[in-house]
Each structure stands twice: as structure tokens, then as C-alpha cells.
mmCIF file of C-alpha atoms and ligand atoms in Angstrom:
data_model
loop_
_atom_site.group_PDB
_atom_site.id
_atom_site.type_symbol
_atom_site.label_atom_id
_atom_site.label_comp_id
_atom_site.label_asym_id
_atom_site.label_seq_id
_atom_site.Cartn_x
_atom_site.Cartn_y
_atom_site.Cartn_z
ATOM 1 C CA MET A 1 -39.593 43.762 -14.617
ATOM 2 C CA ASN A 2 -43.234 44.312 -15.550
ATOM 3 C CA ILE A 3 -45.375 41.202 -15.398
ATOM 4 C CA LEU A 4 -48.728 42.901 -14.995
ATOM 5 C CA SER A 5 -51.542 41.570 -17.163
ATOM 6 C CA ASP A 6 -52.587 43.500 -20.270
ATOM 7 C CA ARG A 7 -55.963 44.000 -18.653
ATOM 8 C CA GLN A 8 -54.356 45.762 -15.711
ATOM 9 C CA LYS A 9 -53.146 48.550 -18.004
ATOM 10 C CA LEU A 10 -56.774 49.352 -18.799
ATOM 11 C CA LEU A 11 -57.707 50.171 -15.225
ATOM 12 C CA GLY A 12 -58.362 53.843 -14.481
ATOM 13 C CA THR A 13 -58.752 55.470 -11.087
ATOM 14 C CA GLU A 14 -60.607 58.043 -9.044
ATOM 15 C CA THR A 15 -58.508 61.211 -8.971
ATOM 16 C CA ALA A 16 -60.196 62.420 -5.783
ATOM 17 C CA PHE A 17 -58.124 59.960 -3.783
ATOM 18 C CA GLU A 18 -54.901 61.042 -5.526
ATOM 19 C CA THR A 19 -55.611 64.724 -4.924
ATOM 20 C CA LEU A 20 -56.439 63.966 -1.296
ATOM 21 C CA ALA A 21 -53.055 62.242 -0.926
ATOM 22 C CA LYS A 22 -51.240 65.233 -2.505
ATOM 23 C CA ALA A 23 -53.121 67.646 -0.241
ATOM 24 C CA LYS A 24 -52.316 65.558 2.848
ATOM 25 C CA LYS A 25 -48.640 65.578 1.863
ATOM 26 C CA LEU A 26 -48.695 69.374 1.634
ATOM 27 C CA GLU A 27 -50.397 69.500 5.031
ATOM 28 C CA ALA A 28 -47.697 67.258 6.494
ATOM 29 C CA GLU A 29 -45.164 69.812 5.192
ATOM 30 C CA GLY A 30 -47.003 72.489 7.183
ATOM 31 C CA LYS A 31 -49.212 74.021 4.468
ATOM 32 C CA ASP A 32 -52.781 74.993 5.301
ATOM 33 C CA ILE A 33 -55.219 73.297 2.899
ATOM 34 C CA VAL A 34 -58.955 73.765 2.395
ATOM 35 C CA HIS A 35 -60.367 70.418 1.287
ATOM 36 C CA LEU A 36 -62.993 70.631 -1.436
ATOM 37 C CA GLU A 37 -61.893 67.532 -3.315
ATOM 38 C CA ILE A 38 -63.417 64.514 -1.664
ATOM 39 C CA GLY A 39 -67.012 63.384 -2.046
ATOM 40 C CA GLU A 40 -67.975 62.622 1.492
ATOM 41 C CA PRO A 41 -70.269 64.449 3.892
ATOM 42 C CA ASP A 42 -68.159 66.179 6.556
ATOM 43 C CA PHE A 43 -70.641 65.197 9.289
ATOM 44 C CA ASP A 44 -70.147 62.443 11.814
ATOM 45 C CA THR A 45 -72.155 59.213 11.495
ATOM 46 C CA PRO A 46 -75.249 59.611 13.738
ATOM 47 C CA GLY A 47 -74.736 58.300 17.301
ATOM 48 C CA HIS A 48 -77.570 55.761 17.203
ATOM 49 C CA ILE A 49 -75.955 54.032 14.187
ATOM 50 C CA LYS A 50 -72.576 53.892 15.929
ATOM 51 C CA ALA A 51 -74.265 52.515 19.042
ATOM 52 C CA ALA A 52 -75.915 49.750 16.969
ATOM 53 C CA ALA A 53 -72.502 48.713 15.598
ATOM 54 C CA LYS A 54 -71.063 48.556 19.120
ATOM 55 C CA ILE A 55 -73.978 46.438 20.342
ATOM 56 C CA ALA A 56 -73.594 44.108 17.341
ATOM 57 C CA LEU A 57 -69.898 43.657 18.172
ATOM 58 C CA ASP A 58 -70.763 42.792 21.757
ATOM 59 C CA GLN A 59 -73.452 40.386 20.572
ATOM 60 C CA GLY A 60 -70.864 38.471 18.568
ATOM 61 C CA TYR A 61 -71.629 39.574 14.989
ATOM 62 C CA THR A 62 -67.964 39.111 14.263
ATOM 63 C CA HIS A 63 -67.937 36.033 12.009
ATOM 64 C CA TYR A 64 -68.471 35.331 8.328
ATOM 65 C CA GLY A 65 -72.031 35.849 7.134
ATOM 66 C CA PRO A 66 -73.925 34.869 3.976
ATOM 67 C CA SER A 67 -72.324 36.297 0.807
ATOM 68 C CA PRO A 68 -75.408 38.260 -0.342
ATOM 69 C CA GLY A 69 -75.801 39.783 3.125
ATOM 70 C CA GLN A 70 -77.568 39.264 6.457
ATOM 71 C CA MET A 71 -81.198 38.410 5.700
ATOM 72 C CA GLU A 72 -82.363 40.868 8.380
ATOM 73 C CA LEU A 73 -80.628 43.721 6.563
ATOM 74 C CA ARG A 74 -81.765 42.549 3.119
ATOM 75 C CA GLU A 75 -85.355 42.543 4.416
ATOM 76 C CA THR A 76 -84.929 46.020 5.861
ATOM 77 C CA ILE A 77 -83.461 47.324 2.606
ATOM 78 C CA ALA A 78 -86.253 45.661 0.624
ATOM 79 C CA ARG A 79 -88.876 47.426 2.779
ATOM 80 C CA HIS A 80 -87.034 50.744 2.364
ATOM 81 C CA GLN A 81 -86.727 50.319 -1.410
ATOM 82 C CA THR A 82 -90.366 49.201 -1.716
ATOM 83 C CA GLU A 83 -91.412 52.404 0.043
ATOM 84 C CA ARG A 84 -89.125 54.615 -2.050
ATOM 85 C CA GLN A 85 -89.627 52.993 -5.444
ATOM 86 C CA GLY A 86 -93.360 52.400 -5.181
ATOM 87 C CA TYR A 87 -93.294 48.740 -6.244
ATOM 88 C CA ASN A 88 -92.572 45.539 -4.401
ATOM 89 C CA VAL A 89 -88.829 44.902 -3.967
ATOM 90 C CA SER A 90 -87.965 41.434 -2.645
ATOM 91 C CA PRO A 91 -85.134 40.814 -0.132
ATOM 92 C CA GLU A 92 -83.969 38.033 -2.472
ATOM 93 C CA ASN A 93 -83.000 40.668 -5.033
ATOM 94 C CA ILE A 94 -80.797 42.641 -2.628
ATOM 95 C CA ILE A 95 -77.074 41.973 -2.397
ATOM 96 C CA VAL A 96 -75.216 43.827 0.332
ATOM 97 C CA THR A 97 -71.737 44.996 -0.677
ATOM 98 C CA PRO A 98 -68.805 46.820 0.971
ATOM 99 C CA GLY A 99 -69.884 50.262 -0.280
ATOM 100 C CA GLY A 100 -71.872 51.069 -3.392
ATOM 101 C CA LYS A 101 -68.841 50.919 -5.680
ATOM 102 C CA PRO A 102 -68.573 47.094 -5.964
ATOM 103 C CA VAL A 103 -72.054 47.101 -7.521
ATOM 104 C CA MET A 104 -70.496 48.804 -10.564
ATOM 105 C CA PHE A 105 -67.669 46.293 -10.734
ATOM 106 C CA PHE A 106 -69.926 43.251 -10.272
ATOM 107 C CA THR A 107 -72.460 44.519 -12.798
ATOM 108 C CA MET A 108 -69.790 44.936 -15.484
ATOM 109 C CA LEU A 109 -68.142 41.602 -14.685
ATOM 110 C CA ALA A 110 -71.470 39.806 -14.821
ATOM 111 C CA LEU A 111 -72.885 41.465 -17.948
ATOM 112 C CA ILE A 112 -70.177 42.721 -20.279
ATOM 113 C CA ASN A 113 -68.417 40.591 -22.865
ATOM 114 C CA PRO A 114 -65.385 41.970 -24.690
ATOM 115 C CA GLY A 115 -66.642 44.326 -27.387
ATOM 116 C CA ASP A 116 -69.980 45.035 -25.695
ATOM 117 C CA GLU A 117 -70.799 48.735 -25.607
ATOM 118 C CA VAL A 118 -71.752 50.639 -22.481
ATOM 119 C CA ILE A 119 -73.273 54.127 -22.551
ATOM 120 C CA TYR A 120 -72.440 56.231 -19.503
ATOM 121 C CA PRO A 121 -72.661 59.892 -18.424
ATOM 122 C CA ASN A 122 -69.652 62.101 -19.115
ATOM 123 C CA PRO A 123 -68.797 64.094 -17.042
ATOM 124 C CA GLY A 124 -69.558 61.207 -14.723
ATOM 125 C CA PHE A 125 -68.236 59.085 -11.896
ATOM 126 C CA PRO A 126 -64.802 57.974 -13.199
ATOM 127 C CA ILE A 127 -65.128 54.368 -12.081
ATOM 128 C CA TYR A 128 -67.804 53.687 -14.730
ATOM 129 C CA GLU A 129 -65.333 54.232 -17.569
ATOM 130 C CA SER A 130 -62.514 52.504 -15.719
ATOM 131 C CA MET A 131 -64.593 49.371 -15.125
ATOM 132 C CA ILE A 132 -65.958 49.276 -18.685
ATOM 133 C CA ASN A 133 -62.386 49.308 -20.017
ATOM 134 C CA TYR A 134 -61.179 46.800 -17.468
ATOM 135 C CA VAL A 135 -63.705 44.145 -18.452
ATOM 136 C CA GLY A 136 -63.011 44.683 -22.176
ATOM 137 C CA GLY A 137 -66.158 46.659 -22.906
ATOM 138 C CA VAL A 138 -66.324 49.648 -25.241
ATOM 139 C CA PRO A 139 -67.029 52.938 -23.453
ATOM 140 C CA LYS A 140 -69.607 55.159 -25.174
ATOM 141 C CA PRO A 141 -69.607 58.485 -23.345
ATOM 142 C CA LEU A 142 -72.881 60.392 -23.342
ATOM 143 C CA LYS A 143 -72.188 64.102 -23.001
ATOM 144 C CA LEU A 144 -73.946 66.064 -20.273
ATOM 145 C CA ASN A 145 -74.498 69.582 -21.562
ATOM 146 C CA GLU A 146 -74.171 72.663 -19.410
ATOM 147 C CA SER A 147 -76.790 74.346 -21.613
ATOM 148 C CA SER A 148 -79.324 71.706 -20.470
ATOM 149 C CA LYS A 149 -78.346 72.035 -16.807
ATOM 150 C CA PHE A 150 -75.878 69.175 -17.283
ATOM 151 C CA ASN A 151 -78.355 66.750 -18.749
ATOM 152 C CA ALA A 152 -77.911 64.613 -21.835
ATOM 153 C CA ASP A 153 -79.654 65.013 -25.156
ATOM 154 C CA ILE A 154 -81.779 61.845 -25.335
ATOM 155 C CA ASP A 155 -81.758 61.939 -29.153
ATOM 156 C CA GLU A 156 -77.974 61.704 -28.888
ATOM 157 C CA LEU A 157 -78.314 58.751 -26.517
ATOM 158 C CA GLU A 158 -80.578 57.083 -29.039
ATOM 159 C CA SER A 159 -78.015 57.658 -31.789
ATOM 160 C CA LEU A 160 -75.358 55.844 -29.708
ATOM 161 C CA ILE A 161 -77.384 52.610 -29.593
ATOM 162 C CA THR A 162 -76.015 49.782 -31.724
ATOM 163 C CA GLU A 163 -76.569 46.046 -31.679
ATOM 164 C CA ARG A 164 -73.584 45.780 -29.329
ATOM 165 C CA THR A 165 -75.098 48.118 -26.705
ATOM 166 C CA ARG A 166 -75.473 46.036 -23.576
ATOM 167 C CA LEU A 167 -75.809 48.534 -20.754
ATOM 168 C CA ILE A 168 -76.842 52.148 -20.129
ATOM 169 C CA ILE A 169 -75.682 53.819 -16.913
ATOM 170 C CA VAL A 170 -77.792 56.600 -15.419
ATOM 171 C CA ASN A 171 -76.831 58.599 -12.346
ATOM 172 C CA SER A 172 -79.301 61.019 -10.820
ATOM 173 C CA PRO A 173 -78.527 63.154 -8.876
ATOM 174 C CA ASN A 174 -75.238 63.233 -10.729
ATOM 175 C CA ASN A 175 -71.681 63.343 -9.487
ATOM 176 C CA PRO A 176 -69.897 65.676 -10.454
ATOM 177 C CA CYS A 177 -72.509 68.040 -11.952
ATOM 178 C CA GLY A 178 -75.229 67.969 -9.270
ATOM 179 C CA SER A 179 -77.751 67.603 -12.084
ATOM 180 C CA VAL A 180 -81.037 65.730 -11.849
ATOM 181 C CA ILE A 181 -82.426 63.842 -14.854
ATOM 182 C CA PRO A 182 -85.951 65.140 -15.638
ATOM 183 C CA ASP A 183 -88.723 62.507 -15.300
ATOM 184 C CA GLU A 184 -89.546 62.891 -19.001
ATOM 185 C CA ASP A 185 -85.951 61.996 -19.947
ATOM 186 C CA LEU A 186 -85.938 58.994 -17.612
ATOM 187 C CA LYS A 187 -89.136 57.828 -19.268
ATOM 188 C CA ARG A 188 -87.548 58.095 -22.714
ATOM 189 C CA ILE A 189 -84.384 56.280 -21.590
ATOM 190 C CA SER A 190 -86.574 53.561 -20.091
ATOM 191 C CA HIS A 191 -88.406 53.197 -23.400
ATOM 192 C CA ILE A 192 -85.098 52.989 -25.296
ATOM 193 C CA ALA A 193 -83.787 50.313 -22.893
ATOM 194 C CA ASP A 194 -86.999 48.281 -23.027
ATOM 195 C CA SER A 195 -87.392 48.406 -26.782
ATOM 196 C CA ASN A 196 -83.717 47.564 -27.490
ATOM 197 C CA ASP A 197 -83.383 44.947 -24.748
ATOM 198 C CA ILE A 198 -80.597 46.852 -22.973
ATOM 199 C CA MET A 199 -79.749 46.543 -19.276
ATOM 200 C CA VAL A 200 -79.648 49.633 -17.062
ATOM 201 C CA LEU A 201 -77.408 50.453 -14.104
ATOM 202 C CA SER A 202 -79.155 53.165 -12.113
ATOM 203 C CA ASP A 203 -76.753 54.761 -9.655
ATOM 204 C CA GLU A 204 -79.032 56.246 -6.989
ATOM 205 C CA ILE A 205 -76.464 56.785 -4.235
ATOM 206 C CA TYR A 206 -77.546 60.462 -3.905
ATOM 207 C CA LYS A 207 -81.270 59.714 -3.798
ATOM 208 C CA ASP A 208 -81.715 61.466 -0.419
ATOM 209 C CA MET A 209 -79.889 64.596 -1.535
ATOM 210 C CA TYR A 210 -82.178 66.974 -3.405
ATOM 211 C CA TYR A 211 -82.773 70.728 -3.160
ATOM 212 C CA ASP A 212 -85.732 73.026 -3.809
ATOM 213 C CA GLY A 213 -88.301 70.402 -2.785
ATOM 214 C CA LEU A 214 -87.384 68.054 -5.658
ATOM 215 C CA GLU A 215 -88.059 64.383 -5.007
ATOM 216 C CA HIS A 216 -86.273 61.283 -6.184
ATOM 217 C CA CYS A 217 -87.529 59.553 -9.303
ATOM 218 C CA SER A 218 -85.985 56.234 -10.346
ATOM 219 C CA ILE A 219 -85.933 54.988 -13.928
ATOM 220 C CA THR A 220 -87.461 51.768 -12.560
ATOM 221 C CA LYS A 221 -90.789 53.603 -12.273
ATOM 222 C CA PHE A 222 -91.239 53.544 -16.043
ATOM 223 C CA GLY A 223 -92.243 50.774 -18.415
ATOM 224 C CA GLU A 224 -90.803 47.353 -17.686
ATOM 225 C CA THR A 225 -87.379 48.800 -16.918
ATOM 226 C CA LYS A 226 -87.323 47.569 -13.314
ATOM 227 C CA ASN A 227 -86.901 44.030 -14.678
ATOM 228 C CA ARG A 228 -83.713 45.019 -16.499
ATOM 229 C CA THR A 229 -82.253 47.454 -13.957
ATOM 230 C CA ILE A 230 -79.601 47.147 -11.298
ATOM 231 C CA ILE A 231 -80.132 49.847 -8.672
ATOM 232 C CA LEU A 232 -76.929 50.943 -6.925
ATOM 233 C CA ASP A 233 -77.504 52.465 -3.509
ATOM 234 C CA GLY A 234 -75.880 52.577 -0.090
ATOM 235 C CA PHE A 235 -75.288 54.261 3.208
ATOM 236 C CA SER A 236 -72.154 56.332 2.476
ATOM 237 C CA LYS A 237 -73.756 59.635 1.554
ATOM 238 C CA SER A 238 -77.176 59.649 3.263
ATOM 239 C CA TYR A 239 -75.837 58.647 6.673
ATOM 240 C CA ALA A 240 -72.274 60.009 6.453
ATOM 241 C CA MET A 241 -70.923 56.439 6.520
ATOM 242 C CA THR A 242 -68.269 56.548 3.777
ATOM 243 C CA GLY A 243 -65.616 54.819 5.868
ATOM 244 C CA TRP A 244 -67.917 52.032 7.034
ATOM 245 C CA ARG A 245 -68.134 50.593 3.504
ATOM 246 C CA LEU A 246 -71.773 49.614 3.304
ATOM 247 C CA GLY A 247 -73.816 49.622 0.119
ATOM 248 C CA TYR A 248 -76.048 47.356 -1.903
ATOM 249 C CA GLY A 249 -77.488 46.552 -5.269
ATOM 250 C CA VAL A 250 -81.026 45.609 -6.219
ATOM 251 C CA PHE A 251 -80.445 43.010 -8.928
ATOM 252 C CA PRO A 252 -82.824 41.375 -11.406
ATOM 253 C CA ASP A 253 -83.581 37.708 -10.601
ATOM 254 C CA PHE A 254 -81.250 36.276 -13.237
ATOM 255 C CA MET A 255 -78.190 38.063 -11.784
ATOM 256 C CA VAL A 256 -78.601 37.340 -8.083
ATOM 257 C CA ASP A 257 -76.821 33.975 -7.834
ATOM 258 C CA ASP A 258 -73.932 35.058 -10.002
ATOM 259 C CA VAL A 259 -73.360 38.332 -8.200
ATOM 260 C CA SER A 260 -73.481 36.398 -4.892
ATOM 261 C CA LYS A 261 -70.763 34.182 -6.344
ATOM 262 C CA LEU A 262 -68.734 37.278 -7.188
ATOM 263 C CA MET A 263 -69.096 38.326 -3.543
ATOM 264 C CA THR A 264 -67.942 34.863 -2.403
ATOM 265 C CA ASN A 265 -64.987 34.990 -4.770
ATOM 266 C CA SER A 266 -63.867 38.495 -3.852
ATOM 267 C CA VAL A 267 -64.714 39.503 -0.271
ATOM 268 C CA SER A 268 -66.780 36.549 1.071
ATOM 269 C CA CYS A 269 -69.275 38.917 2.670
ATOM 270 C CA THR A 270 -69.703 42.485 3.855
ATOM 271 C CA SER A 271 -68.562 43.104 7.441
ATOM 272 C CA VAL A 272 -71.347 41.617 9.545
ATOM 273 C CA PHE A 273 -71.531 43.991 12.547
ATOM 274 C CA ILE A 274 -71.557 46.884 10.099
ATOM 275 C CA GLN A 275 -74.532 45.349 8.343
ATOM 276 C CA MET A 276 -76.341 45.280 11.695
ATOM 277 C CA ALA A 277 -75.701 49.031 12.028
ATOM 278 C CA GLY A 278 -77.203 49.445 8.549
ATOM 279 C CA ILE A 279 -80.498 48.093 9.890
ATOM 280 C CA GLU A 280 -80.502 50.840 12.506
ATOM 281 C CA ALA A 281 -79.640 53.466 9.880
ATOM 282 C CA LEU A 282 -82.743 52.605 7.844
ATOM 283 C CA ASN A 283 -85.121 51.852 10.731
ATOM 284 C CA GLY A 284 -83.971 54.531 13.179
ATOM 285 C CA PRO A 285 -84.671 58.291 13.214
ATOM 286 C CA GLN A 286 -84.061 60.004 9.888
ATOM 287 C CA ASP A 287 -83.481 63.515 11.326
ATOM 288 C CA SER A 288 -79.789 63.474 10.488
ATOM 289 C CA VAL A 289 -80.476 63.103 6.739
ATOM 290 C CA LYS A 290 -82.719 66.170 6.950
ATOM 291 C CA GLU A 291 -80.168 68.105 8.993
ATOM 292 C CA ILE A 292 -77.357 67.297 6.559
ATOM 293 C CA MET A 293 -79.472 68.578 3.682
ATOM 294 C CA GLU A 294 -80.433 71.752 5.557
ATOM 295 C CA GLU A 295 -76.761 72.517 6.009
ATOM 296 C CA PHE A 296 -75.897 71.636 2.398
ATOM 297 C CA THR A 297 -78.699 73.933 1.219
ATOM 298 C CA ILE A 298 -77.069 76.914 2.967
ATOM 299 C CA ARG A 299 -73.624 76.038 1.655
ATOM 300 C CA ARG A 300 -74.878 75.480 -1.884
ATOM 301 C CA THR A 301 -76.021 79.089 -2.176
ATOM 302 C CA LEU A 302 -72.873 80.347 -0.524
ATOM 303 C CA ILE A 303 -70.482 78.476 -2.820
ATOM 304 C CA VAL A 304 -72.412 79.050 -6.050
ATOM 305 C CA ASP A 305 -72.818 82.782 -5.367
ATOM 306 C CA GLY A 306 -69.185 83.028 -4.286
ATOM 307 C CA LEU A 307 -67.953 81.278 -7.447
ATOM 308 C CA ASN A 308 -70.194 83.374 -9.696
ATOM 309 C CA ASN A 309 -68.658 86.527 -8.216
ATOM 310 C CA LEU A 310 -65.197 85.426 -9.349
ATOM 311 C CA LYS A 311 -63.819 86.724 -12.629
ATOM 312 C CA GLY A 312 -64.084 84.181 -15.448
ATOM 313 C CA ILE A 313 -66.195 81.666 -13.517
ATOM 314 C CA LYS A 314 -69.800 80.718 -14.226
ATOM 315 C CA CYS A 315 -71.533 78.221 -11.976
ATOM 316 C CA THR A 316 -74.878 76.472 -12.465
ATOM 317 C CA MET A 317 -76.943 75.854 -9.322
ATOM 318 C CA PRO A 318 -76.831 72.101 -8.558
ATOM 319 C CA LYS A 319 -80.179 70.416 -7.914
ATOM 320 C CA GLY A 320 -78.869 67.448 -5.983
ATOM 321 C CA ALA A 321 -75.794 65.903 -4.280
ATOM 322 C CA PHE A 322 -73.209 68.290 -2.794
ATOM 323 C CA TYR A 323 -71.052 69.336 -5.718
ATOM 324 C CA ALA A 324 -70.725 72.516 -7.751
ATOM 325 C CA PHE A 325 -69.331 72.159 -11.275
ATOM 326 C CA PRO A 326 -68.340 75.661 -12.399
ATOM 327 C CA ASN A 327 -67.288 76.566 -15.931
ATOM 328 C CA ILE A 328 -63.797 78.077 -15.771
ATOM 329 C CA ARG A 329 -63.135 78.541 -19.509
ATOM 330 C CA ASN A 330 -63.055 82.330 -19.320
ATOM 331 C CA THR A 331 -60.175 82.207 -16.857
ATOM 332 C CA GLY A 332 -57.996 81.038 -19.769
ATOM 333 C CA MET A 333 -56.785 78.066 -17.738
ATOM 334 C CA SER A 334 -57.320 74.388 -18.455
ATOM 335 C CA SER A 335 -59.052 72.324 -15.781
ATOM 336 C CA LYS A 336 -55.757 70.779 -14.730
ATOM 337 C CA GLU A 337 -53.885 74.074 -14.618
ATOM 338 C CA PHE A 338 -56.673 75.614 -12.542
ATOM 339 C CA SER A 339 -56.793 72.764 -10.026
ATOM 340 C CA ASP A 340 -52.989 72.543 -9.763
ATOM 341 C CA ARG A 341 -52.657 76.281 -9.185
ATOM 342 C CA ALA A 342 -55.509 76.237 -6.670
ATOM 343 C CA LEU A 343 -53.709 73.509 -4.707
ATOM 344 C CA TYR A 344 -50.094 74.645 -4.943
ATOM 345 C CA GLU A 345 -50.533 78.430 -4.999
ATOM 346 C CA CYS A 346 -53.544 78.875 -2.700
ATOM 347 C CA GLY A 347 -53.915 75.678 -0.703
ATOM 348 C CA VAL A 348 -57.356 74.800 -2.069
ATOM 349 C CA ALA A 349 -57.812 71.151 -3.040
ATOM 350 C CA LEU A 350 -60.423 70.657 -5.745
ATOM 351 C CA LEU A 351 -60.734 68.438 -8.808
ATOM 352 C CA PRO A 352 -60.295 69.167 -12.514
ATOM 353 C CA GLY A 353 -63.448 68.428 -14.518
ATOM 354 C CA THR A 354 -61.357 66.050 -16.613
ATOM 355 C CA ALA A 355 -61.174 63.714 -13.592
ATOM 356 C CA PHE A 356 -64.745 62.901 -14.665
ATOM 357 C CA GLY A 357 -64.068 62.323 -18.349
ATOM 358 C CA GLU A 358 -63.176 64.156 -21.525
ATOM 359 C CA PHE A 359 -66.263 66.385 -21.467
ATOM 360 C CA GLY A 360 -65.180 67.733 -18.091
ATOM 361 C CA GLU A 361 -62.544 69.970 -19.730
ATOM 362 C CA GLY A 362 -63.286 73.611 -18.938
ATOM 363 C CA TYR A 363 -64.810 72.799 -15.531
ATOM 364 C CA ILE A 364 -63.717 72.062 -11.996
ATOM 365 C CA ARG A 365 -65.546 70.130 -9.309
ATOM 366 C CA VAL A 366 -65.996 71.715 -5.925
ATOM 367 C CA SER A 367 -67.363 69.525 -3.138
ATOM 368 C CA PHE A 368 -69.150 71.694 -0.592
ATOM 369 C CA ALA A 369 -68.750 69.105 2.135
ATOM 370 C CA ASN A 370 -66.838 71.628 4.226
ATOM 371 C CA SER A 371 -67.865 74.371 6.657
ATOM 372 C CA SER A 372 -69.277 77.694 5.394
ATOM 373 C CA LYS A 373 -66.247 79.407 6.914
ATOM 374 C CA ASN A 374 -63.851 77.219 4.919
ATOM 375 C CA LEU A 375 -65.893 77.622 1.741
ATOM 376 C CA LEU A 376 -65.624 81.420 2.051
ATOM 377 C CA GLU A 377 -61.910 81.085 2.729
ATOM 378 C CA ALA A 378 -61.532 78.925 -0.393
ATOM 379 C CA ILE A 379 -63.334 81.499 -2.564
ATOM 380 C CA SER A 380 -61.129 84.265 -1.236
ATOM 381 C CA ARG A 381 -57.962 82.212 -1.899
ATOM 382 C CA ILE A 382 -59.038 81.210 -5.417
ATOM 383 C CA SER A 383 -59.669 84.870 -6.315
ATOM 384 C CA LYS A 384 -55.894 85.399 -6.020
ATOM 385 C CA ILE A 385 -55.098 83.225 -9.043
ATOM 386 C CA LEU A 386 -57.672 84.936 -11.259
HETATM 387 N N1 LIG B 401 -71.736 56.393 -7.209
HETATM 388 C C1 LIG B 401 -71.423 57.691 -7.239
HETATM 389 C C2 LIG B 401 -72.012 58.549 -8.299
HETATM 390 C C3 LIG B 401 -70.546 58.233 -6.295
HETATM 391 O O1 LIG B 401 -70.243 59.535 -6.329
HETATM 392 C C4 LIG B 401 -69.968 57.373 -5.331
HETATM 393 C C5 LIG B 401 -69.002 57.880 -4.352
HETATM 394 O O2 LIG B 401 -68.475 58.942 -4.425
HETATM 395 C C6 LIG B 401 -70.322 56.028 -5.352
HETATM 396 C C7 LIG B 401 -71.205 55.572 -6.291
HETATM 397 C C8 LIG B 401 -69.685 55.036 -4.411
HETATM 398 O O3 LIG B 401 -70.120 55.126 -3.129
HETATM 399 P P1 LIG B 401 -69.475 54.221 -1.975
HETATM 400 O O4 LIG B 401 -68.579 55.106 -1.194
HETATM 401 O O5 LIG B 401 -70.662 53.753 -1.176
HETATM 402 O O6 LIG B 401 -68.768 53.090 -2.591
#
């Protein structure tokens, strides 16, 4: 019997979790696996944030809270965003969510009618495409080109605009490519959105993760785009808090009540004692963010150099996040064949580029959220299938 809705058949997934499950199964069978598949910092959540959660539990923050989030946290986030974005962000526009991911879901549910078109980066985070399909939207992939350091051609973006275009998704720094959208391109995208009355979802979850002294620039800095932009952000990456499930969106005025209703309808509210720990994460010492990036900087060189020394592999240096996205075409293998052989023949779990969309063929994604020792081990193992 299959009584699933038609809509359900449209839902995609995030392959990272599937690959992790396969790798764990192999480990349970006694195989040694190097994990380069999952997108989470391999550091522990800083002690002062854990301590704040424990105190909040003891203080009784164990009941339902307001659907859009604890006002104290929304105020803290608003101050943080005001500082980072350079314009005044009001606590009223913040909705706290269990992780950054629901912001994608809620944005699509609230904005997209069947047949509405959504432009999104490809290769890109797979949940964008999955959610667009799920709500009946029409996915319009915007190719990120290796020749432009995995950035899009903005003329091409412009050519994708039709009267049905409702939303443009930007993600900088980008998962899986580690690319950073140049300010000039953001300015042009902002102009396109403003002049065509198109909403923008700006996924800024990696905004603390830049290399070579680069600094974060949000599309909301240009034109009037901040009034039509949903900023997706959260605590998962910057504070190594993936398992806590704490994120938020900065929503334009007209969306706030309806997205709060979506929170009420789906999860009621984000776990309250965890929200209290979020206040500590933003207000407390920021050394851990710096330390994480110092370590990632060392590993980035190690993995990119290591990959470039392998026959048939060519890897661009990422400018942000903690992913390398090497071109493997000259190995003669497809992305899937490469990642399957890496897992089953050498015990290295990584993702095929196609897990991030059709334009990911010919690439693999390597998360360098693992120790330098394990990264070197992975390179040495991969060399055996080449
Ligand atoms: N956006 C991008 C581009 C991501 O890579 C991820 C997680 O991998 C998320 C959003 C979701 O983050 P969270 O774990 O806070 O839901």
C-alpha cells in the first residue's frame, strides 16, 4: 500500500546524512572510516555556552516559550546583526528556529505559490531545491562556474528572470564550493531583485568563516534589498553547535506574523534553555570562533595541496566555510563512482558533487572538519584508487 501524498514524492534529501549512515554501518562492521562527508565543525561547543545551558535548565527554562523566540535572545541577535550588517535590525524581525534549516522551509511555504520560480545556486545546499519542489515551485538552477572561482555569471542570472520569478537564493560563503560572492556581484543581484520586485533569501550561516582576511558582506547592504530579504543565520557552524538545533531568520515586517504561525503550527517554539545558551554564545567571549578558523586555515592548505598532488584532481582554494570542491573529471570517474569507491575501497567518506545538484557532476565535496592527521590519511588512501 502506498498512500503518501503526491507532494511527498517531490521531497529530496541531504545526501550527507545518508552517506554518514552508510559509513557508520561500515564502522559497525569493523571497517576504519575517515569522515569527510558531514558539514559540522569537529570541535566541541565552548564550555561557557554549555554552562549557560545547564544554568538555564536549573533556573527552570524548561517550558514552552513564545513561538518567535525568547525576547531576550531576539534582542541579543538583533544587536549582533545590527553590528554585523551595519543597519538597524529590530528584535521584532527575528524569529528563532530549531537550526537554520527551517528558515528555508518557512520562507518557501510563506512565499511560493505553485508555478512560482525560484533561482538558486547549483552546486548548492540540496535542501533549497528539495523545498522549492515540495511547495510546488519551479526550480531555476543558477550554475556556479569553476572558471569564476565557483561564482555565477550575473548576466545568466538576469536571463533567468521571468514574471514568475518570486525568489532568488544567495549563499555566501557557499556550501559546497567554499566560494564567496564578490561585493560587485552582490550589488548587481540586489539591483536585479529591487528592480524586478523579487524576494531574496540570503543564507549567511557561514558568515564567520572566511580566509585570507576577507570579511563578510551581506546583500542587504545594497540598495533597498534589506526590505525584501530574509537572512538565514544560526549557531551551528560558528559555535560548533550543530546538534543543539539553534538558528534564526531575520524576516521583513510583512512575513513575521505568518512565519511565527508556521512555528506555532510545526514545533511550537525552539527549545527554551537552548535559546538561553544562544545568548551566551553571542554575548560571551568569541575566542573559539577565531580558534576554529585558525585551525581550518591550516587544514585548508593541507587538504587543497594534498588533493592537487593527486593524479587527475584539480582543487580550487576555498575562500570561506570548510569545504574543498575538487574537480575529478580527469580521473575518468563520475562523481558517484569516485565517492562510492572512496568509501568502499578505501574507507574515506566524502560526497559526490551531484549531491549538490546537476552542475556538481565532475566534482566531489570534501569537508575538512577532521584532524590534519586524518586528512593526510584520507589523501593517502584516495591515491590508491587513482
Ligand atoms: N545553510 C547551509 C548552506 C548549510 O550548509 C547548512 C548546514 O549544513 C544550513 C544552512 C543549515 O544549518 P543548521 O544546521 O543550522 O540547520
